[in-house]
Amino acid sequence: MATSRTTVHPTPKSIASYVRKNAKHVKKSQRHKHQSSESVREADYKGHHIVVRTHYEIEVDGRVVMGHMGVSNDGQVHYHPVPNLSFASAVDLVKQLIEIFPDDFGSRGHRMHRKKANTTRHGHMHM
Amino acid sequence: MAITRPNLLTNAIARQKYADGVNLLKREFTGPTTKSLGIPGPSRSVSTYDLFVVWHHTAMTTMTPPTQGDRNAAHRGPVFCPWHRFMLRQLELNLQRVLNDNTFGLPYWDWAADGQKPSSQQKTSSIWASDAMGGSGNPVKTGPFRLNSADPKSFRIRIEADVDGTLIQRSHGLRRAIGTTVSTLPNKADTTAVLTLTPYDVSPWDTTSSGFRNRAEGWASPGAPALHNRVHVWVGGDMLPSSSPNDPIFYMNHCNVDRIWEAWLMKYGRHYVPPQSAPTFLKGHRINDQMSSLVSAPMRPTDVLDMRSIYVYDSLSV
């Protein structure tokens, strides 16, 4: 059954108030980058518990790519900033990133080196 | 009395109102700024429309639970359908407000109908005409969301996700690369097939699950990206990153996904899984869990399972 929350019309004041209240979630998502990604897959088979850890570090022309890369249990590789695609190959995925984010990689052959930021031993970078 | 959500292509009034409403929300500023949201660069006001972009990105980067890298607070798990229904309803309420029309219903794009055409004709469907959503390009140069660089009020992308998954400030026209990454839309065979699938979702509750949700979202083989995902990829450009609500066609795609879910609910009953008794690693996806919110009070999947007193679709023939 639809509740009253599905019928209450927002106002500019209510929008501002809720955004103020929820801004901490946006800020949190903005702070978390990864110089490397670790994907953990777990499964149970014939009474055995399987854990597969996959570690990725990606660079394009020396530029470290810092979104999170993951692997699903069927082996498909995905990248959080591109939510509708998955790939059989991490290299194919990175090629697609260059297509989707042309502003972030400069012109062809232009090497963009970034100063490495301080990282924790797990490779997470807090900006 | 319930409002009716119409087919975008057969209702010129809804088409015009939707475009007008989007442009009004794009020019409405209620107080939030890039600084208050932690978006780097000079502090600038964020429009109501762009707050929805921020909301979608934030939900997508909130992993559920944080210890794994697949399911997030809006995708790749059971909450996909109810969370987007929540988001669509909030946009609809805001469009009604700025249009001063409480009868306005969000229109949907029946993309599977276009998917019945040969691929070359899919790109020239009337939805991409100047009096509908405008066409393809970098930037899009036709329709209500075209860039007019001489007009500072012209439709522009102001906030988007970069390759690292961070929201950043930009200023460019809407980008589409229709039919470039994949050449065809989903078709009626795809939408018919998804309606045969039960249950709604099933363990492991992710992109490898069988069931309706994972097929509708577009992860399940064969043919991935399929259905919802395929439409994002087919349109391309600003529909690809996690800031995809930047393209107003985002809502037309999701309204059609919501229509497909409604057809499924009508066929099999208003069932949702996982129940609240499911393990805590499914927190954020269980029927009474609060869903990620930004511009309104949060809602739960149970709140949106039956919306027939609020809105109906002009057709559930998907």
Coordinates of C-alpha atoms in Angstrom, one line a residue, chain B residues 115-283:
Chain B
G115 CA 13.9 -2.3 -30.6
Q116 CA 11.5 -4.1 -33.0
K117 CA 12.8 -1.9 -35.8
P118 CA 16.0 -2.5 -37.8
S119 CA 19.0 -1.1 -36.0
S120 CA 19.5 1.8 -38.4
Q121 CA 15.9 2.9 -37.8
Q122 CA 16.2 2.7 -34.1
K123 CA 18.6 5.6 -34.1
T124 CA 16.0 7.8 -36.0
S125 CA 13.0 6.9 -33.9
S126 CA 10.7 9.9 -33.2
I127 CA 11.8 10.0 -29.6
W128 CA 15.0 11.6 -30.9
A129 CA 13.2 14.3 -32.8
S130 CA 13.5 18.0 -31.9
D131 CA 10.0 18.0 -30.4
A132 CA 10.8 15.1 -28.2
M133 CA 14.2 14.4 -26.5
G134 CA 16.5 15.7 -29.1
G135 CA 19.2 13.7 -30.9
S136 CA 22.7 12.4 -30.6
G137 CA 25.9 14.4 -30.4
N138 CA 28.6 16.0 -28.4
P139 CA 27.0 18.2 -27.6
V140 CA 23.4 17.4 -28.4
K141 CA 22.3 20.2 -30.8
T142 CA 18.5 19.6 -31.1
G143 CA 15.6 19.4 -28.9
P144 CA 14.7 20.9 -25.5
F145 CA 18.0 20.0 -23.9
R146 CA 20.4 21.3 -26.6
L147 CA 23.3 23.5 -25.8
N148 CA 23.1 27.2 -26.7
S149 CA 26.5 28.4 -25.7
A150 CA 25.4 32.0 -25.9
D151 CA 22.6 31.4 -23.3
P152 CA 23.9 30.9 -19.8
K153 CA 20.5 29.4 -18.8
S154 CA 20.8 26.8 -21.6
F155 CA 20.8 23.1 -20.5
R156 CA 24.3 22.1 -19.3
I157 CA 25.9 19.3 -17.4
R158 CA 27.1 21.0 -14.2
I159 CA 28.0 18.0 -12.0
E160 CA 29.2 14.6 -13.2
A161 CA 31.2 11.6 -12.0
D162 CA 34.8 11.4 -13.3
V163 CA 36.7 8.2 -14.0
D164 CA 37.7 7.8 -10.4
G165 CA 34.1 7.8 -9.3
T166 CA 34.2 11.3 -7.8
L167 CA 31.6 14.0 -8.4
I168 CA 33.2 17.0 -10.0
Q169 CA 32.0 20.3 -11.5
R170 CA 31.8 20.6 -15.3
S171 CA 30.1 22.9 -17.8
H172 CA 29.3 21.2 -21.1
G173 CA 26.4 20.4 -23.2
L174 CA 24.5 17.1 -23.0
R175 CA 26.4 14.2 -24.7
R176 CA 24.8 11.2 -26.4
A177 CA 26.5 8.6 -28.7
I178 CA 23.4 6.7 -29.7
G179 CA 23.9 3.2 -31.0
T180 CA 27.7 3.4 -30.8
T181 CA 28.8 0.9 -28.0
V182 CA 25.9 -1.5 -28.7
S183 CA 23.9 -1.2 -32.0
T184 CA 20.5 -2.4 -30.9
L185 CA 17.9 -1.8 -28.2
P186 CA 16.2 -4.6 -26.3
N187 CA 13.1 -5.8 -28.1
K188 CA 9.7 -7.3 -27.3
A189 CA 11.1 -10.8 -27.1
D190 CA 13.3 -9.6 -24.2
T191 CA 10.5 -7.9 -22.3
T192 CA 8.1 -10.8 -22.8
A193 CA 10.8 -13.2 -21.6
V194 CA 11.5 -11.2 -18.4
L195 CA 7.9 -11.4 -17.4
T196 CA 8.1 -15.2 -17.3
L197 CA 10.7 -15.2 -14.6
T198 CA 10.0 -15.9 -10.9
P199 CA 10.8 -15.3 -8.1
Y200 CA 11.5 -11.6 -8.0
D201 CA 15.0 -12.2 -6.8
V202 CA 17.0 -15.0 -5.2
S203 CA 20.3 -15.8 -3.5
P204 CA 23.1 -14.7 -3.9
W205 CA 21.1 -11.4 -4.5
D206 CA 23.6 -9.9 -6.9
T207 CA 24.5 -9.8 -10.6
T208 CA 24.6 -13.6 -10.9
S209 CA 21.1 -14.2 -9.5
S210 CA 18.4 -15.8 -11.5
G211 CA 14.9 -14.3 -11.2
F212 CA 13.1 -11.2 -12.5
R213 CA 15.2 -8.4 -11.0
N214 CA 18.6 -9.4 -12.3
R215 CA 17.2 -10.0 -15.8
A216 CA 15.3 -6.7 -15.8
E217 CA 18.4 -4.8 -14.6
G218 CA 20.3 -6.4 -17.4
W219 CA 23.1 -8.5 -15.9
A220 CA 21.9 -12.0 -16.7
S221 CA 23.2 -13.9 -19.7
P222 CA 22.6 -14.2 -22.5
G223 CA 22.8 -10.9 -24.2
A224 CA 24.2 -8.7 -21.4
P225 CA 24.1 -5.8 -21.3
A226 CA 20.4 -6.4 -21.6
L227 CA 17.1 -4.5 -20.9
H228 CA 17.7 -1.6 -18.5
N229 CA 21.5 -1.7 -18.8
R230 CA 21.4 -2.0 -22.6
V231 CA 19.3 1.2 -22.9
H232 CA 21.9 3.1 -20.9
V233 CA 24.7 1.7 -23.0
W234 CA 22.8 2.2 -26.3
V235 CA 22.2 5.9 -25.6
G236 CA 25.8 6.3 -24.4
G237 CA 27.5 9.6 -23.6
D238 CA 26.1 11.0 -20.3
M239 CA 24.0 7.9 -19.8
L240 CA 27.0 5.8 -19.1
P241 CA 28.6 7.1 -15.8
S242 CA 27.0 6.9 -12.4
S243 CA 25.8 10.5 -13.0
S244 CA 23.5 9.2 -15.7
P245 CA 20.4 11.1 -14.5
N246 CA 22.1 14.1 -16.2
D247 CA 20.4 12.9 -19.4
P248 CA 16.6 13.4 -19.0
I249 CA 16.1 10.2 -21.0
F250 CA 17.3 8.4 -17.9
Y251 CA 13.9 8.9 -16.3
M252 CA 12.0 7.7 -19.4
N253 CA 14.1 4.5 -19.4
H254 CA 13.5 3.9 -15.7
C255 CA 9.8 4.7 -16.0
N256 CA 9.6 1.9 -18.6
V257 CA 11.5 -0.4 -16.3
D258 CA 9.0 0.5 -13.5
R259 CA 6.2 -0.3 -15.9
I260 CA 7.7 -3.7 -16.6
W261 CA 7.9 -4.3 -12.8
E262 CA 4.3 -3.2 -12.4
A263 CA 3.3 -5.7 -15.1
W264 CA 5.2 -8.4 -13.2
L265 CA 3.5 -7.4 -9.9
M266 CA 0.1 -7.6 -11.5
K267 CA 0.9 -11.0 -12.9
Y268 CA 2.4 -12.7 -9.9
G269 CA 1.2 -10.6 -6.9
R270 CA 2.8 -7.9 -4.9
H271 CA 5.6 -10.0 -3.5
Y272 CA 9.1 -8.7 -2.6
V273 CA 12.1 -10.5 -1.3
P274 CA 14.3 -10.6 0.8
P275 CA 12.0 -10.4 3.9
Q276 CA 13.1 -8.4 6.9
S277 CA 14.2 -11.7 8.6
A278 CA 17.0 -12.1 6.0
P279 CA 20.6 -11.8 7.3
T280 CA 22.0 -8.4 8.0
F281 CA 24.4 -8.6 5.1
L282 CA 21.4 -7.8 3.0
K283 CA 20.7 -4.6 5.0

